[in-house]
């Protein structure tokens, strides 16, 4: 195998980079009992690798530059982006952390339950983007991380998504409610300097994300405790939330069980009999289509459809890979049965969803692949289920003048690609997976939490 001539062979594979000692870096502070004086903040325009063009923000620093200094020194030398003062910047609030939800040194954004002011009867969730407690070494590749750029880009994108959904009049319908963007100062031992830290304040939801349910069931007896019919209905509600968010011009870009939360439904014995409220969480990798610095706006120039695109269109062709451990059999493993369920669950015509013509290769290749069956309980442990997709692709004609080539048709199934316009391949998502990514004209599933844990 050819290896790029970047590292001497005797040093291959390269050893992970080890950050410099950092004696001034305080112990992790975001524990129950911590109080912070927070002020309203104007977030920067969204930026980063989810589809935005380069703006006034600085560029992501080179590895060599980051590696020269400690993490605390890097945070002081490379502060967060400055923005115009918020109109209410002088009005401070006291935030008290009462519980960690997803909070530990090195995880990225810290998610905590908190009180605001003197009201102890109402909880909120704060998502805190403190670069000093992001991982300074990439957890997968071991390379240095420009943590201030990373934290600020996460903050900018999450705040933009919630602000755009609020402006569209759907705040709290498909996501937690948004209570604004804030900033506070943190000091460093041995110096008079302070660091600004950003956060978004969100609705506290008494619920659990789907990934945590699967982990719980996998740890106990290994079998799903929730009835298969309910798991299928929860996926349906999640798919509806995702397409509604996209209709309001926000691409989530990480539609997966860890970012789908069911509210007021989880108990130690399982899930209540009613269908719970389902919301999407974690928008730090999202894209806002209406923002002027969105790179792929040309793909979205057409007027949006009159209604949210039907999940039947979005997911036709088989269960999305990210939900294979959630969706029950035979819908998980038999594409024809999954298509049959989509057809029954979202009939056409509909007063709630719009079904565009099936034009994509995967639509044409599986248009007649339809069977009907009821979901069945799992007989194998959650994370040991053997997945084998069953389908048969009918022949599809193609031509060189606008049709699709056989190779494109063959890839349609494996890539699970989706395109909203039905006319051309969409821009790829940040992780390169169009099946999990976004597409033009509002037909996308999406790629980052509240009341739950973003993994």
mmCIF file of C-alpha atoms in Angstrom, residues 55-266:
data_model
loop_
_atom_site.group_PDB
_atom_site.id
_atom_site.type_symbol
_atom_site.label_atom_id
_atom_site.label_comp_id
_atom_site.label_asym_id
_atom_site.label_seq_id
_atom_site.Cartn_x
_atom_site.Cartn_y
_atom_site.Cartn_z
ATOM 1 C CA UNK A 55 -16.401 35.672 6.737
ATOM 2 C CA UNK A 56 -14.828 38.061 9.262
ATOM 3 C CA UNK A 57 -13.914 35.203 11.596
ATOM 4 C CA UNK A 58 -10.271 34.179 11.656
ATOM 5 C CA UNK A 59 -9.150 31.036 9.910
ATOM 6 C CA UNK A 60 -8.713 27.716 11.676
ATOM 7 C CA UNK A 61 -5.129 27.669 12.904
ATOM 8 C CA UNK A 62 -2.506 25.269 11.593
ATOM 9 C CA UNK A 63 -1.591 22.300 13.773
ATOM 10 C CA UNK A 64 1.971 23.567 14.178
ATOM 11 C CA UNK A 65 0.769 26.900 15.534
ATOM 12 C CA UNK A 66 -1.565 25.321 18.106
ATOM 13 C CA UNK A 67 1.062 22.847 19.279
ATOM 14 C CA UNK A 68 3.475 25.585 20.376
ATOM 15 C CA UNK A 69 1.499 26.736 23.431
ATOM 16 C CA UNK A 70 -0.591 25.329 26.265
ATOM 17 C CA UNK A 71 -4.372 25.281 26.025
ATOM 18 C CA UNK A 72 -4.896 28.113 28.522
ATOM 19 C CA UNK A 73 -2.336 30.256 26.700
ATOM 20 C CA UNK A 74 -4.033 29.497 23.384
ATOM 21 C CA UNK A 75 -7.394 30.638 24.756
ATOM 22 C CA UNK A 76 -5.883 33.942 25.930
ATOM 23 C CA UNK A 77 -3.975 34.598 22.714
ATOM 24 C CA UNK A 78 -6.870 33.627 20.443
ATOM 25 C CA UNK A 79 -10.059 34.939 22.025
ATOM 26 C CA UNK A 80 -13.596 34.365 20.805
ATOM 27 C CA UNK A 81 -15.066 36.556 18.070
ATOM 28 C CA UNK A 82 -16.102 40.084 19.039
ATOM 29 C CA UNK A 83 -19.637 41.099 18.047
ATOM 30 C CA UNK A 84 -21.710 44.287 18.400
ATOM 31 C CA UNK A 85 -22.973 44.765 21.963
ATOM 32 C CA UNK A 86 -26.344 43.253 22.741
ATOM 33 C CA UNK A 87 -29.019 45.926 23.403
ATOM 34 C CA UNK A 88 -29.451 44.506 26.919
ATOM 35 C CA UNK A 89 -25.799 43.684 27.552
ATOM 36 C CA UNK A 90 -25.784 45.424 30.953
ATOM 37 C CA UNK A 91 -28.684 43.362 32.327
ATOM 38 C CA UNK A 92 -27.033 40.471 34.159
ATOM 39 C CA UNK A 93 -28.657 37.297 35.432
ATOM 40 C CA UNK A 94 -27.424 34.788 37.979
ATOM 41 C CA UNK A 95 -27.221 31.244 36.654
ATOM 42 C CA UNK A 96 -26.810 28.398 39.132
ATOM 43 C CA UNK A 97 -25.865 24.918 37.936
ATOM 44 C CA UNK A 98 -27.893 22.229 39.687
ATOM 45 C CA UNK A 99 -27.098 19.129 37.625
ATOM 46 C CA UNK A 100 -24.713 17.990 34.936
ATOM 47 C CA UNK A 101 -26.445 16.432 31.930
ATOM 48 C CA UNK A 102 -23.483 15.893 29.640
ATOM 49 C CA UNK A 103 -20.539 17.590 31.258
ATOM 50 C CA UNK A 104 -16.946 16.519 31.627
ATOM 51 C CA UNK A 105 -13.514 17.805 30.776
ATOM 52 C CA UNK A 106 -12.679 17.328 27.108
ATOM 53 C CA UNK A 107 -16.141 16.566 25.739
ATOM 54 C CA UNK A 108 -16.847 19.828 23.869
ATOM 55 C CA UNK A 109 -19.935 21.835 24.812
ATOM 56 C CA UNK A 110 -20.969 21.334 28.447
ATOM 57 C CA UNK A 111 -24.678 20.685 28.991
ATOM 58 C CA UNK A 112 -26.100 21.388 32.442
ATOM 59 C CA UNK A 113 -29.455 21.920 34.123
ATOM 60 C CA UNK A 114 -29.663 25.250 35.892
ATOM 61 C CA UNK A 115 -31.780 27.872 37.651
ATOM 62 C CA UNK A 116 -31.975 31.488 36.582
ATOM 63 C CA UNK A 117 -32.180 34.202 39.231
ATOM 64 C CA UNK A 118 -34.154 33.472 42.396
ATOM 65 C CA UNK A 119 -36.730 31.210 40.752
ATOM 66 C CA UNK A 120 -35.992 27.667 41.955
ATOM 67 C CA UNK A 121 -39.232 26.253 40.564
ATOM 68 C CA UNK A 122 -38.213 26.472 36.924
ATOM 69 C CA UNK A 123 -35.244 24.731 35.377
ATOM 70 C CA UNK A 124 -33.398 25.586 32.181
ATOM 71 C CA UNK A 125 -30.626 23.929 30.241
ATOM 72 C CA UNK A 126 -27.414 25.804 29.510
ATOM 73 C CA UNK A 127 -25.159 24.628 26.728
ATOM 74 C CA UNK A 128 -21.750 26.118 27.513
ATOM 75 C CA UNK A 129 -19.066 26.456 24.819
ATOM 76 C CA UNK A 130 -15.903 26.865 26.890
ATOM 77 C CA UNK A 131 -12.817 26.232 24.713
ATOM 78 C CA UNK A 132 -10.621 25.617 27.760
ATOM 79 C CA UNK A 133 -12.545 22.379 28.392
ATOM 80 C CA UNK A 134 -12.773 21.181 24.816
ATOM 81 C CA UNK A 135 -10.301 18.425 24.019
ATOM 82 C CA UNK A 136 -7.028 20.084 22.966
ATOM 83 C CA UNK A 137 -6.036 16.919 21.080
ATOM 84 C CA UNK A 138 -8.386 15.458 18.489
ATOM 85 C CA UNK A 139 -9.980 12.382 20.068
ATOM 86 C CA UNK A 140 -9.814 10.400 16.843
ATOM 87 C CA UNK A 141 -6.555 11.478 15.210
ATOM 88 C CA UNK A 142 -4.599 12.898 18.138
ATOM 89 C CA UNK A 143 -3.751 16.141 16.324
ATOM 90 C CA UNK A 144 -3.861 19.626 17.929
ATOM 91 C CA UNK A 145 -7.278 21.337 17.951
ATOM 92 C CA UNK A 146 -7.918 25.058 17.554
ATOM 93 C CA UNK A 147 -10.325 25.007 20.477
ATOM 94 C CA UNK A 148 -11.410 28.654 20.438
ATOM 95 C CA UNK A 149 -12.338 28.443 16.766
ATOM 96 C CA UNK A 150 -14.100 25.144 17.369
ATOM 97 C CA UNK A 151 -16.129 26.355 20.361
ATOM 98 C CA UNK A 152 -17.071 29.634 18.692
ATOM 99 C CA UNK A 153 -18.189 27.920 15.479
ATOM 100 C CA UNK A 154 -20.350 25.480 17.452
ATOM 101 C CA UNK A 155 -21.912 28.369 19.365
ATOM 102 C CA UNK A 156 -22.498 30.440 16.229
ATOM 103 C CA UNK A 157 -24.290 27.613 14.414
ATOM 104 C CA UNK A 158 -26.440 26.496 17.345
ATOM 105 C CA UNK A 159 -27.529 30.052 18.134
ATOM 106 C CA UNK A 160 -28.282 30.752 14.457
ATOM 107 C CA UNK A 161 -30.478 27.656 14.159
ATOM 108 C CA UNK A 162 -32.558 28.496 17.227
ATOM 109 C CA UNK A 163 -32.818 32.161 16.253
ATOM 110 C CA UNK A 164 -34.030 31.298 12.737
ATOM 111 C CA UNK A 165 -36.586 28.794 14.041
ATOM 112 C CA UNK A 166 -37.819 31.373 16.538
ATOM 113 C CA UNK A 167 -38.106 33.975 13.784
ATOM 114 C CA UNK A 168 -40.135 31.463 11.752
ATOM 115 C CA UNK A 169 -42.644 31.174 14.593
ATOM 116 C CA UNK A 170 -41.928 27.526 15.480
ATOM 117 C CA UNK A 171 -39.808 27.965 18.605
ATOM 118 C CA UNK A 172 -40.400 24.970 20.866
ATOM 119 C CA UNK A 173 -42.576 23.032 18.398
ATOM 120 C CA UNK A 174 -39.968 20.631 17.050
ATOM 121 C CA UNK A 175 -37.092 21.564 19.351
ATOM 122 C CA UNK A 176 -36.648 22.826 22.907
ATOM 123 C CA UNK A 177 -37.606 26.471 23.392
ATOM 124 C CA UNK A 178 -34.805 28.986 23.026
ATOM 125 C CA UNK A 179 -34.131 31.582 25.709
ATOM 126 C CA UNK A 180 -31.317 33.480 24.099
ATOM 127 C CA UNK A 181 -27.543 33.585 23.813
ATOM 128 C CA UNK A 182 -25.397 34.701 26.725
ATOM 129 C CA UNK A 183 -21.822 35.320 27.807
ATOM 130 C CA UNK A 184 -19.902 35.280 31.090
ATOM 131 C CA UNK A 185 -16.296 35.701 32.213
ATOM 132 C CA UNK A 186 -13.951 33.103 33.686
ATOM 133 C CA UNK A 187 -10.625 33.934 35.293
ATOM 134 C CA UNK A 188 -7.285 32.116 35.227
ATOM 135 C CA UNK A 189 -5.153 31.541 38.330
ATOM 136 C CA UNK A 190 -2.052 33.682 38.484
ATOM 137 C CA UNK A 191 -3.336 36.339 36.106
ATOM 138 C CA UNK A 192 -5.748 39.253 36.135
ATOM 139 C CA UNK A 193 -6.995 38.332 32.672
ATOM 140 C CA UNK A 194 -10.446 36.885 32.140
ATOM 141 C CA UNK A 195 -11.814 34.772 29.327
ATOM 142 C CA UNK A 196 -15.266 35.299 27.814
ATOM 143 C CA UNK A 197 -17.348 32.119 27.528
ATOM 144 C CA UNK A 198 -20.558 31.766 25.511
ATOM 145 C CA UNK A 199 -23.718 29.755 26.137
ATOM 146 C CA UNK A 200 -27.240 29.247 24.840
ATOM 147 C CA UNK A 201 -30.130 28.896 27.253
ATOM 148 C CA UNK A 202 -32.813 26.360 26.398
ATOM 149 C CA UNK A 203 -35.936 24.757 27.733
ATOM 150 C CA UNK A 204 -35.463 21.988 30.291
ATOM 151 C CA UNK A 205 -37.224 18.856 29.060
ATOM 152 C CA UNK A 206 -37.958 15.879 31.277
ATOM 153 C CA UNK A 207 -37.095 13.159 28.811
ATOM 154 C CA UNK A 208 -34.410 11.003 27.286
ATOM 155 C CA UNK A 209 -32.728 10.603 23.908
ATOM 156 C CA UNK A 210 -33.198 7.412 21.911
ATOM 157 C CA UNK A 211 -29.547 6.431 22.143
ATOM 158 C CA UNK A 212 -29.704 6.442 25.940
ATOM 159 C CA UNK A 213 -32.763 4.172 25.815
ATOM 160 C CA UNK A 214 -30.876 1.748 23.593
ATOM 161 C CA UNK A 215 -27.856 1.851 25.898
ATOM 162 C CA UNK A 216 -30.081 1.189 28.917
ATOM 163 C CA UNK A 217 -31.834 -1.741 27.271
ATOM 164 C CA UNK A 218 -28.557 -3.079 25.913
ATOM 165 C CA UNK A 219 -27.034 -3.002 29.403
ATOM 166 C CA UNK A 220 -29.994 -4.667 31.119
ATOM 167 C CA UNK A 221 -31.314 -7.774 29.385
ATOM 168 C CA UNK A 222 -30.279 -6.606 25.934
ATOM 169 C CA UNK A 223 -33.794 -6.569 24.464
ATOM 170 C CA UNK A 224 -35.780 -3.437 23.667
ATOM 171 C CA UNK A 225 -38.284 -2.715 26.447
ATOM 172 C CA UNK A 226 -40.386 -0.427 24.261
ATOM 173 C CA UNK A 227 -43.009 -2.122 22.065
ATOM 174 C CA UNK A 228 -42.009 -2.263 18.398
ATOM 175 C CA UNK A 229 -45.126 -0.361 17.277
ATOM 176 C CA UNK A 230 -44.194 2.539 19.529
ATOM 177 C CA UNK A 231 -40.584 2.606 18.348
ATOM 178 C CA UNK A 232 -41.813 2.844 14.778
ATOM 179 C CA UNK A 233 -44.210 5.660 15.685
ATOM 180 C CA UNK A 234 -41.460 7.563 17.515
ATOM 181 C CA UNK A 235 -39.271 7.320 14.417
ATOM 182 C CA UNK A 236 -42.222 8.690 12.429
ATOM 183 C CA UNK A 237 -42.557 11.648 14.814
ATOM 184 C CA UNK A 238 -38.823 12.286 14.604
ATOM 185 C CA UNK A 239 -38.925 12.199 10.796
ATOM 186 C CA UNK A 240 -41.790 14.705 10.865
ATOM 187 C CA UNK A 241 -39.860 17.003 13.208
ATOM 188 C CA UNK A 242 -36.820 16.826 10.950
ATOM 189 C CA UNK A 243 -38.704 17.663 7.762
ATOM 190 C CA UNK A 244 -40.593 20.497 9.497
ATOM 191 C CA UNK A 245 -37.333 22.030 10.705
ATOM 192 C CA UNK A 246 -35.971 21.783 7.169
ATOM 193 C CA UNK A 247 -39.140 23.399 5.801
ATOM 194 C CA UNK A 248 -38.300 26.399 7.984
ATOM 195 C CA UNK A 249 -34.864 26.506 6.341
ATOM 196 C CA UNK A 250 -32.674 24.912 8.992
ATOM 197 C CA UNK A 251 -30.735 21.773 8.108
ATOM 198 C CA UNK A 252 -30.023 19.717 11.210
ATOM 199 C CA UNK A 253 -27.291 17.580 9.567
ATOM 200 C CA UNK A 254 -27.105 14.947 12.296
ATOM 201 C CA UNK A 255 -30.454 13.167 12.327
ATOM 202 C CA UNK A 256 -29.694 10.176 14.529
ATOM 203 C CA UNK A 257 -30.982 8.527 17.733
ATOM 204 C CA UNK A 258 -28.670 10.496 20.023
ATOM 205 C CA UNK A 259 -30.265 13.728 18.757
ATOM 206 C CA UNK A 260 -33.901 12.637 19.004
ATOM 207 C CA UNK A 261 -35.506 13.098 22.402
ATOM 208 C CA UNK A 262 -38.796 11.811 23.757
ATOM 209 C CA UNK A 263 -40.292 13.963 26.481
ATOM 210 C CA UNK A 264 -42.180 12.985 29.652
ATOM 211 C CA UNK A 265 -42.235 9.380 28.562
ATOM 212 C CA UNK A 266 -39.336 7.512 30.132
#
